């Protein structure tokens, strides 16, 4: 398919060709006509599918002429790094310098940025909190905004910048709204619902990279918060036959201690911490000692300053938290031996960003597993204090280890890796 299908101006087609874009991306063919037609749009797709190029092209097409005093396009991005990336894309495609494009973030002085805006600009690329500050100082006039664009919305939410986005969107009451994100979750819906039109269209582009390497079986639990993660972890580890040798990865040593303290340690040495932060916590300094001890069942490991760790021979690897660098997790799931290993990830909505990046890099989706029916979902709302004399409901606490249900009792003898796979295949209803 040629670029002519996008119905771009000749200068933009020339700029695209010069930049090496010879054919349009799927996201561009599916969304460009809707954007140019004035629709509100929610575009969902992984990194690298062409979302930024799409709205840069649309902005250059929609504005048509330049040099008005008030900006006509406001593009909100999560941080200064993304400001630079978007400005670079405009530089690449706005060859004849038709439009005045201004970047706004915390690296510049507010007074300087106020002067730059009032001197006149056509497009502003900004981080939400700084743009809001300039709006409140009456430097940013949103009355003539035609295009209100939110890019990397999932990262904006992760940074807690929803309020300035909503406030700015509501102030640009005449604008067409375009939101680009890698994933959709409840917090995103809550952010965009005050300003996105009911007629808004959602376009999903679900591209995934080619499979780069063979990986162990990957499974994913989606949970609302960390406390629910701990409850889920407790339920899973109740099955001592399946989870008979487990490594649990968290991000910090303090979190490792929190997870350790969450369990009722009925069996001495059953649960331990790798290189514990506190000397009185049960722990190992050498993972081989954990592997060799038949009574040691669960080892909690912090990614913090970890370095290389040989987890070969351990059949089940749990990631209670996702590491800062996706490569850290990927190197643990790449197949090196013929052994059977199951990797299980616990993810909240916010962490799904990292899950998507891992799936893109590996070239394979994680299998989403339904939450157990008896899992206690923790309400994130603050609890009211109990009045003096009121008893605490013991059912809310729940022991970390309890008697198994009859349905969980087993009398067969398989290897640990095989048992883990069979257990989770049964949960999915597969033979």
GROMACS .gro file of C-alpha atoms in nm, residues 16-413:
model
  398
   16UNK     CA    1   0.773   1.078   0.456
   17UNK     CA    2   0.960   0.938   0.155
   18UNK     CA    3   1.277   1.129   0.243
   19UNK     CA    4   1.254   0.993   0.598
   20UNK     CA    5   1.236   0.636   0.467
   21UNK     CA    6   0.863   0.576   0.526
   22UNK     CA    7   0.763   0.419   0.195
   23UNK     CA    8   0.443   0.245   0.303
   24UNK     CA    9   0.196   0.344   0.574
   25UNK     CA   10   0.164   0.153   0.901
   26UNK     CA   11  -0.158  -0.024   0.991
   27UNK     CA   12  -0.235   0.232   1.264
   28UNK     CA   13  -0.207   0.511   1.006
   29UNK     CA   14  -0.432   0.349   0.746
   30UNK     CA   15  -0.698   0.276   1.008
   31UNK     CA   16  -0.693   0.608   1.190
   32UNK     CA   17  -0.584   0.889   0.956
   33UNK     CA   18  -0.914   0.936   0.773
   34UNK     CA   19  -1.102   0.937   1.106
   35UNK     CA   20  -0.867   1.199   1.251
   36UNK     CA   21  -0.887   1.420   0.943
   37UNK     CA   22  -1.264   1.378   0.958
   38UNK     CA   23  -1.273   1.526   1.309
   39UNK     CA   24  -1.351   1.216   1.520
   40UNK     CA   25  -1.235   1.171   1.879
   41UNK     CA   26  -1.010   0.867   1.881
   42UNK     CA   27  -0.853   0.626   2.129
   43UNK     CA   28  -0.563   0.441   1.964
   44UNK     CA   29  -0.423   0.136   2.141
   45UNK     CA   30  -0.104  -0.031   2.028
   46UNK     CA   31   0.244  -0.135   2.144
   47UNK     CA   32   0.557   0.072   2.113
   48UNK     CA   33   0.689   0.093   1.759
   49UNK     CA   34   0.363   0.061   1.562
   50UNK     CA   35   0.373   0.425   1.446
   51UNK     CA   36   0.143   0.609   1.687
   52UNK     CA   37   0.363   0.920   1.716
   53UNK     CA   38   0.411   0.952   1.340
   54UNK     CA   39   0.034   0.919   1.298
   55UNK     CA   40  -0.059   1.219   1.510
   56UNK     CA   41   0.236   1.429   1.388
   57UNK     CA   42   0.116   1.380   1.030
   58UNK     CA   43  -0.243   1.448   1.132
   59UNK     CA   44  -0.143   1.770   1.312
   60UNK     CA   45   0.050   1.900   1.012
   61UNK     CA   46  -0.247   1.818   0.788
   62UNK     CA   47  -0.521   1.953   1.014
   63UNK     CA   48  -0.366   2.290   1.095
   64UNK     CA   49  -0.308   2.371   0.724
   65UNK     CA   50  -0.169   2.719   0.776
   66UNK     CA   51   0.066   2.862   1.039
   67UNK     CA   52   0.155   3.169   1.238
   68UNK     CA   53  -0.138   3.243   1.461
   69UNK     CA   54  -0.078   3.388   1.804
   70UNK     CA   55  -0.254   3.119   2.013
   71UNK     CA   56  -0.158   2.749   1.980
   72UNK     CA   57  -0.398   2.526   1.786
   73UNK     CA   58  -0.256   2.188   1.890
   74UNK     CA   59  -0.159   2.078   2.240
   75UNK     CA   60   0.026   1.746   2.274
   76UNK     CA   61   0.075   1.608   2.625
   77UNK     CA   62   0.348   1.352   2.689
   78UNK     CA   63   0.475   1.196   3.015
   79UNK     CA   64   0.823   1.348   3.047
   80UNK     CA   65   1.100   1.560   2.896
   81UNK     CA   66   1.245   1.263   2.707
   82UNK     CA   67   0.917   1.217   2.521
   83UNK     CA   68   0.899   1.592   2.451
   84UNK     CA   69   1.233   1.561   2.270
   85UNK     CA   70   1.118   1.253   2.076
   86UNK     CA   71   0.803   1.424   1.950
   87UNK     CA   72   0.989   1.743   1.860
   88UNK     CA   73   1.238   1.532   1.662
   89UNK     CA   74   0.951   1.372   1.470
   90UNK     CA   75   0.807   1.714   1.387
   91UNK     CA   76   1.153   1.827   1.276
   92UNK     CA   77   1.174   1.524   1.048
   93UNK     CA   78   0.836   1.575   0.880
   94UNK     CA   79   0.788   1.955   0.895
   95UNK     CA   80   1.053   2.011   0.630
   96UNK     CA   81   0.956   2.359   0.522
   97UNK     CA   82   0.932   2.481   0.883
   98UNK     CA   83   0.575   2.592   0.824
   99UNK     CA   84   0.470   2.563   1.186
  100UNK     CA   85   0.619   2.700   1.504
  101UNK     CA   86   0.648   2.408   1.746
  102UNK     CA   87   0.738   2.464   2.110
  103UNK     CA   88   0.852   2.208   2.370
  104UNK     CA   89   0.755   2.269   2.734
  105UNK     CA   90   0.888   2.073   3.030
  106UNK     CA   91   1.058   2.122   3.366
  107UNK     CA   92   1.401   2.191   3.212
  108UNK     CA   93   1.302   2.548   3.120
  109UNK     CA   94   1.220   2.843   3.343
  110UNK     CA   95   0.849   2.919   3.371
  111UNK     CA   96   0.896   3.291   3.292
  112UNK     CA   97   1.094   3.208   2.976
  113UNK     CA   98   0.830   2.960   2.863
  114UNK     CA   99   0.555   3.216   2.926
  115UNK     CA  100   0.733   3.461   2.696
  116UNK     CA  101   0.786   3.195   2.428
  117UNK     CA  102   0.415   3.106   2.426
  118UNK     CA  103   0.295   3.467   2.418
  119UNK     CA  104   0.536   3.540   2.130
  120UNK     CA  105   0.320   3.300   1.927
  121UNK     CA  106   0.331   2.930   1.844
  122UNK     CA  107   0.118   2.678   1.654
  123UNK     CA  108   0.191   2.350   1.834
  124UNK     CA  109   0.290   2.290   2.195
  125UNK     CA  110   0.441   1.961   2.308
  126UNK     CA  111   0.438   1.958   2.688
  127UNK     CA  112   0.433   1.758   3.007
  128UNK     CA  113   0.091   1.793   3.174
  129UNK     CA  114   0.191   1.954   3.504
  130UNK     CA  115   0.403   2.229   3.343
  131UNK     CA  116   0.136   2.296   3.080
  132UNK     CA  117  -0.124   2.331   3.357
  133UNK     CA  118   0.101   2.571   3.549
  134UNK     CA  119   0.133   2.791   3.241
  135UNK     CA  120  -0.243   2.773   3.184
  136UNK     CA  121  -0.311   2.888   3.541
  137UNK     CA  122  -0.069   3.178   3.488
  138UNK     CA  123  -0.279   3.277   3.183
  139UNK     CA  124   0.016   3.226   2.948
  140UNK     CA  125  -0.131   2.919   2.775
  141UNK     CA  126  -0.448   3.015   2.588
  142UNK     CA  127  -0.650   2.699   2.514
  143UNK     CA  128  -0.945   2.872   2.346
  144UNK     CA  129  -0.817   2.804   1.994
  145UNK     CA  130  -0.694   2.449   2.050
  146UNK     CA  131  -0.821   2.233   1.763
  147UNK     CA  132  -0.630   1.916   1.845
  148UNK     CA  133  -0.586   1.796   2.203
  149UNK     CA  134  -0.352   1.494   2.195
  150UNK     CA  135  -0.244   1.270   2.481
  151UNK     CA  136   0.047   1.038   2.395
  152UNK     CA  137   0.176   0.751   2.608
  153UNK     CA  138  -0.133   0.791   2.825
  154UNK     CA  139  -0.044   0.481   3.025
  155UNK     CA  140   0.284   0.643   3.136
  156UNK     CA  141   0.110   0.970   3.220
  157UNK     CA  142  -0.121   0.774   3.450
  158UNK     CA  143   0.174   0.586   3.600
  159UNK     CA  144   0.324   0.923   3.693
  160UNK     CA  145  -0.006   1.035   3.850
  161UNK     CA  146  -0.063   1.324   3.608
  162UNK     CA  147  -0.431   1.259   3.531
  163UNK     CA  148  -0.564   1.576   3.698
  164UNK     CA  149  -0.375   1.830   3.481
  165UNK     CA  150  -0.468   1.630   3.169
  166UNK     CA  151  -0.840   1.645   3.253
  167UNK     CA  152  -0.826   2.013   3.353
  168UNK     CA  153  -0.649   2.114   3.032
  169UNK     CA  154  -0.881   1.900   2.819
  170UNK     CA  155  -1.189   2.059   2.972
  171UNK     CA  156  -1.046   2.404   2.911
  172UNK     CA  157  -0.996   2.326   2.541
  173UNK     CA  158  -1.368   2.278   2.494
  174UNK     CA  159  -1.364   2.318   2.113
  175UNK     CA  160  -1.093   2.059   2.054
  176UNK     CA  161  -1.089   1.720   1.890
  177UNK     CA  162  -0.937   1.467   2.132
  178UNK     CA  163  -0.684   1.199   2.037
  179UNK     CA  164  -0.549   0.960   2.301
  180UNK     CA  165  -0.267   0.716   2.226
  181UNK     CA  166  -0.178   0.438   2.468
  182UNK     CA  167  -0.013   0.097   2.486
  183UNK     CA  168  -0.291  -0.048   2.699
  184UNK     CA  169  -0.637   0.025   2.835
  185UNK     CA  170  -0.736  -0.014   3.198
  186UNK     CA  171  -0.977   0.135   3.449
  187UNK     CA  172  -0.758   0.431   3.541
  188UNK     CA  173  -0.725   0.529   3.174
  189UNK     CA  174  -1.102   0.510   3.128
  190UNK     CA  175  -1.152   0.730   3.435
  191UNK     CA  176  -0.906   0.989   3.299
  192UNK     CA  177  -1.048   1.024   2.948
  193UNK     CA  178  -1.420   0.985   3.020
  194UNK     CA  179  -1.469   1.353   3.128
  195UNK     CA  180  -1.358   1.486   2.788
  196UNK     CA  181  -1.379   1.214   2.522
  197UNK     CA  182  -1.700   1.234   2.319
  198UNK     CA  183  -1.944   0.944   2.341
  199UNK     CA  184  -1.898   0.895   1.968
  200UNK     CA  185  -1.522   0.838   2.013
  201UNK     CA  186  -1.380   0.542   1.819
  202UNK     CA  187  -1.130   0.293   1.959
  203UNK     CA  188  -0.868   0.150   1.724
  204UNK     CA  189  -0.650  -0.136   1.844
  205UNK     CA  190  -0.336  -0.244   1.665
  206UNK     CA  191  -0.209  -0.567   1.814
  207UNK     CA  192   0.129  -0.619   1.655
  208UNK     CA  193   0.393  -0.832   1.822
  209UNK     CA  194   0.753  -0.883   1.724
  210UNK     CA  195   0.890  -1.204   1.579
  211UNK     CA  196   0.983  -1.469   1.829
  212UNK     CA  197   1.345  -1.409   1.921
  213UNK     CA  198   1.413  -1.712   2.142
  214UNK     CA  199   1.249  -2.015   2.299
  215UNK     CA  200   1.116  -1.933   2.645
  216UNK     CA  201   0.969  -2.130   2.930
  217UNK     CA  202   0.594  -2.142   2.980
  218UNK     CA  203   0.476  -1.793   3.082
  219UNK     CA  204   0.162  -1.724   3.283
  220UNK     CA  205   0.006  -1.401   3.403
  221UNK     CA  206  -0.219  -1.313   3.695
  222UNK     CA  207  -0.381  -0.968   3.675
  223UNK     CA  208  -0.459  -0.825   4.020
  224UNK     CA  209  -0.569  -0.480   4.144
  225UNK     CA  210  -0.300  -0.407   4.404
  226UNK     CA  211  -0.003  -0.534   4.602
  227UNK     CA  212  -0.206  -0.658   4.901
  228UNK     CA  213  -0.411  -0.876   4.668
  229UNK     CA  214  -0.084  -1.004   4.522
  230UNK     CA  215   0.016  -1.121   4.869
  231UNK     CA  216  -0.319  -1.293   4.919
  232UNK     CA  217  -0.284  -1.467   4.582
  233UNK     CA  218   0.070  -1.571   4.664
  234UNK     CA  219  -0.055  -1.724   4.989
  235UNK     CA  220  -0.324  -1.924   4.809
  236UNK     CA  221  -0.083  -2.060   4.550
  237UNK     CA  222   0.183  -2.158   4.798
  238UNK     CA  223  -0.072  -2.352   5.003
  239UNK     CA  224  -0.026  -2.628   4.746
  240UNK     CA  225   0.303  -2.762   4.874
  241UNK     CA  226   0.318  -3.044   4.620
  242UNK     CA  227   0.307  -2.822   4.312
  243UNK     CA  228   0.499  -2.532   4.464
  244UNK     CA  229   0.763  -2.750   4.624
  245UNK     CA  230   1.063  -2.545   4.509
  246UNK     CA  231   0.996  -2.182   4.425
  247UNK     CA  232   1.185  -1.858   4.375
  248UNK     CA  233   0.986  -1.535   4.426
  249UNK     CA  234   1.135  -1.218   4.276
  250UNK     CA  235   1.057  -0.871   4.414
  251UNK     CA  236   1.232  -0.540   4.349
  252UNK     CA  237   1.381  -0.438   4.685
  253UNK     CA  238   1.514  -0.605   4.996
  254UNK     CA  239   1.258  -0.420   5.205
  255UNK     CA  240   0.980  -0.569   4.993
  256UNK     CA  241   1.141  -0.911   5.032
  257UNK     CA  242   1.114  -0.872   5.408
  258UNK     CA  243   0.750  -0.758   5.376
  259UNK     CA  244   0.666  -1.073   5.177
  260UNK     CA  245   0.857  -1.289   5.426
  261UNK     CA  246   0.671  -1.139   5.724
  262UNK     CA  247   0.338  -1.197   5.548
  263UNK     CA  248   0.358  -1.572   5.603
  264UNK     CA  249   0.286  -1.768   5.918
  265UNK     CA  250   0.611  -1.960   5.939
  266UNK     CA  251   0.477  -2.291   6.065
  267UNK     CA  252   0.776  -2.489   5.940
  268UNK     CA  253   1.122  -2.362   6.025
  269UNK     CA  254   1.337  -2.298   5.721
  270UNK     CA  255   1.052  -2.354   5.474
  271UNK     CA  256   1.054  -1.988   5.358
  272UNK     CA  257   1.366  -1.777   5.346
  273UNK     CA  258   1.521  -1.465   5.196
  274UNK     CA  259   1.823  -1.448   4.967
  275UNK     CA  260   2.082  -1.223   5.131
  276UNK     CA  261   1.840  -1.089   5.388
  277UNK     CA  262   1.845  -0.724   5.488
  278UNK     CA  263   1.816  -0.819   5.857
  279UNK     CA  264   2.028  -1.082   6.026
  280UNK     CA  265   1.735  -1.230   6.224
  281UNK     CA  266   1.543  -1.326   5.908
  282UNK     CA  267   1.597  -1.679   5.778
  283UNK     CA  268   1.806  -1.658   5.466
  284UNK     CA  269   2.072  -1.790   5.231
  285UNK     CA  270   2.382  -1.623   5.095
  286UNK     CA  271   2.429  -1.897   4.835
  287UNK     CA  272   2.137  -2.016   4.624
  288UNK     CA  273   2.296  -2.358   4.587
  289UNK     CA  274   2.241  -2.412   4.960
  290UNK     CA  275   1.870  -2.342   4.905
  291UNK     CA  276   1.856  -2.588   4.615
  292UNK     CA  277   2.028  -2.860   4.816
  293UNK     CA  278   1.808  -2.828   5.125
  294UNK     CA  279   1.495  -3.048   5.081
  295UNK     CA  280   1.313  -2.863   5.360
  296UNK     CA  281   1.366  -2.521   5.197
  297UNK     CA  282   1.065  -2.462   4.973
  298UNK     CA  283   1.043  -2.087   4.899
  299UNK     CA  284   1.323  -1.837   4.844
  300UNK     CA  285   1.241  -1.464   4.820
  301UNK     CA  286   1.493  -1.275   4.606
  302UNK     CA  287   1.526  -0.897   4.559
  303UNK     CA  288   1.629  -0.762   4.218
  304UNK     CA  289   1.806  -0.478   4.401
  305UNK     CA  290   2.182  -0.500   4.329
  306UNK     CA  291   2.134  -0.868   4.249
  307UNK     CA  292   2.365  -0.939   3.959
  308UNK     CA  293   2.365  -1.288   3.805
  309UNK     CA  294   2.179  -1.562   3.988
  310UNK     CA  295   2.173  -1.925   3.876
  311UNK     CA  296   1.812  -2.042   3.914
  312UNK     CA  297   1.860  -2.349   3.696
  313UNK     CA  298   1.692  -2.651   3.849
  314UNK     CA  299   1.412  -2.453   4.018
  315UNK     CA  300   1.083  -2.550   3.845
  316UNK     CA  301   0.869  -2.248   3.933
  317UNK     CA  302   0.971  -1.882   3.913
  318UNK     CA  303   0.729  -1.617   4.043
  319UNK     CA  304   0.765  -1.247   3.968
  320UNK     CA  305   0.562  -1.072   4.236
  321UNK     CA  306   0.696  -0.743   4.100
  322UNK     CA  307   0.832  -0.666   3.754
  323UNK     CA  308   1.195  -0.553   3.741
  324UNK     CA  309   1.282  -0.204   3.618
  325UNK     CA  310   1.459  -0.348   3.313
  326UNK     CA  311   1.263  -0.600   3.107
  327UNK     CA  312   1.590  -0.775   3.014
  328UNK     CA  313   1.625  -0.883   3.378
  329UNK     CA  314   1.308  -1.093   3.354
  330UNK     CA  315   1.368  -1.209   2.998
  331UNK     CA  316   1.703  -1.367   3.080
  332UNK     CA  317   1.530  -1.579   3.346
  333UNK     CA  318   1.272  -1.723   3.107
  334UNK     CA  319   1.491  -1.802   2.805
  335UNK     CA  320   1.524  -2.179   2.770
  336UNK     CA  321   1.873  -2.304   2.838
  337UNK     CA  322   1.808  -2.666   2.924
  338UNK     CA  323   1.540  -2.924   2.854
  339UNK     CA  324   1.409  -2.884   3.209
  340UNK     CA  325   1.046  -2.793   3.274
  341UNK     CA  326   1.001  -2.445   3.420
  342UNK     CA  327   0.694  -2.229   3.466
  343UNK     CA  328   0.727  -1.850   3.496
  344UNK     CA  329   0.434  -1.674   3.665
  345UNK     CA  330   0.396  -1.295   3.667
  346UNK     CA  331   0.172  -1.098   3.905
  347UNK     CA  332   0.069  -0.767   3.747
  348UNK     CA  333  -0.146  -0.469   3.838
  349UNK     CA  334  -0.296  -0.243   3.570
  350UNK     CA  335  -0.005  -0.003   3.596
  351UNK     CA  336   0.252  -0.284   3.557
  352UNK     CA  337   0.083  -0.412   3.241
  353UNK     CA  338   0.294  -0.156   3.054
  354UNK     CA  339   0.602  -0.361   3.139
  355UNK     CA  340   0.423  -0.688   3.061
  356UNK     CA  341   0.350  -0.560   2.709
  357UNK     CA  342   0.714  -0.461   2.659
  358UNK     CA  343   0.829  -0.808   2.767
  359UNK     CA  344   0.582  -0.974   2.530
  360UNK     CA  345   0.701  -0.750   2.246
  361UNK     CA  346   1.066  -0.830   2.314
  362UNK     CA  347   1.008  -1.205   2.347
  363UNK     CA  348   0.756  -1.230   2.064
  364UNK     CA  349   0.511  -1.435   2.266
  365UNK     CA  350   0.204  -1.358   2.477
  366UNK     CA  351   0.177  -1.456   2.840
  367UNK     CA  352  -0.114  -1.687   2.916
  368UNK     CA  353  -0.363  -1.502   3.137
  369UNK     CA  354  -0.488  -1.720   3.425
  370UNK     CA  355  -0.818  -1.663   3.601
  371UNK     CA  356  -0.794  -1.563   3.966
  372UNK     CA  357  -0.899  -1.832   4.218
  373UNK     CA  358  -1.259  -1.801   4.331
  374UNK     CA  359  -1.157  -1.796   4.697
  375UNK     CA  360  -0.903  -1.516   4.653
  376UNK     CA  361  -0.968  -1.220   4.882
  377UNK     CA  362  -0.952  -0.902   4.672
  378UNK     CA  363  -0.831  -0.614   4.888
  379UNK     CA  364  -1.030  -0.295   4.853
  380UNK     CA  365  -0.783  -0.009   4.797
  381UNK     CA  366  -1.019   0.235   4.972
  382UNK     CA  367  -0.897   0.343   5.318
  383UNK     CA  368  -1.053   0.151   5.602
  384UNK     CA  369  -1.244   0.330   5.875
  385UNK     CA  370  -1.104   0.291   6.221
  386UNK     CA  371  -1.284   0.041   6.441
  387UNK     CA  372  -1.450   0.179   6.746
  388UNK     CA  373  -1.316   0.080   7.081
  389UNK     CA  374  -1.460  -0.255   7.186
  390UNK     CA  375  -1.533  -0.376   6.832
  391UNK     CA  376  -1.376  -0.710   6.749
  392UNK     CA  377  -1.173  -0.763   6.435
  393UNK     CA  378  -1.314  -1.013   6.188
  394UNK     CA  379  -1.067  -1.299   6.197
  395UNK     CA  380  -1.169  -1.401   5.846
  396UNK     CA  381  -1.005  -1.084   5.710
  397UNK     CA  382  -0.665  -1.187   5.835
  398UNK     CA  383  -0.645  -1.546   5.719
  399UNK     CA  384  -0.343  -1.764   5.786
  400UNK     CA  385  -0.076  -1.790   5.523
  401UNK     CA  386  -0.097  -2.169   5.529
  402UNK     CA  387  -0.414  -2.366   5.600
  403UNK     CA  388  -0.556  -2.714   5.549
  404UNK     CA  389  -0.598  -2.806   5.186
  405UNK     CA  390  -0.933  -2.857   5.025
  406UNK     CA  391  -1.014  -3.216   4.934
  407UNK     CA  392  -0.995  -3.117   4.566
  408UNK     CA  393  -0.634  -3.012   4.614
  409UNK     CA  394  -0.515  -3.339   4.764
  410UNK     CA  395  -0.301  -3.540   4.523
  411UNK     CA  396  -0.162  -3.891   4.527
  412UNK     CA  397   0.038  -3.899   4.205
  413UNK     CA  398   0.411  -3.845   4.170
   0.00000   0.00000   0.00000
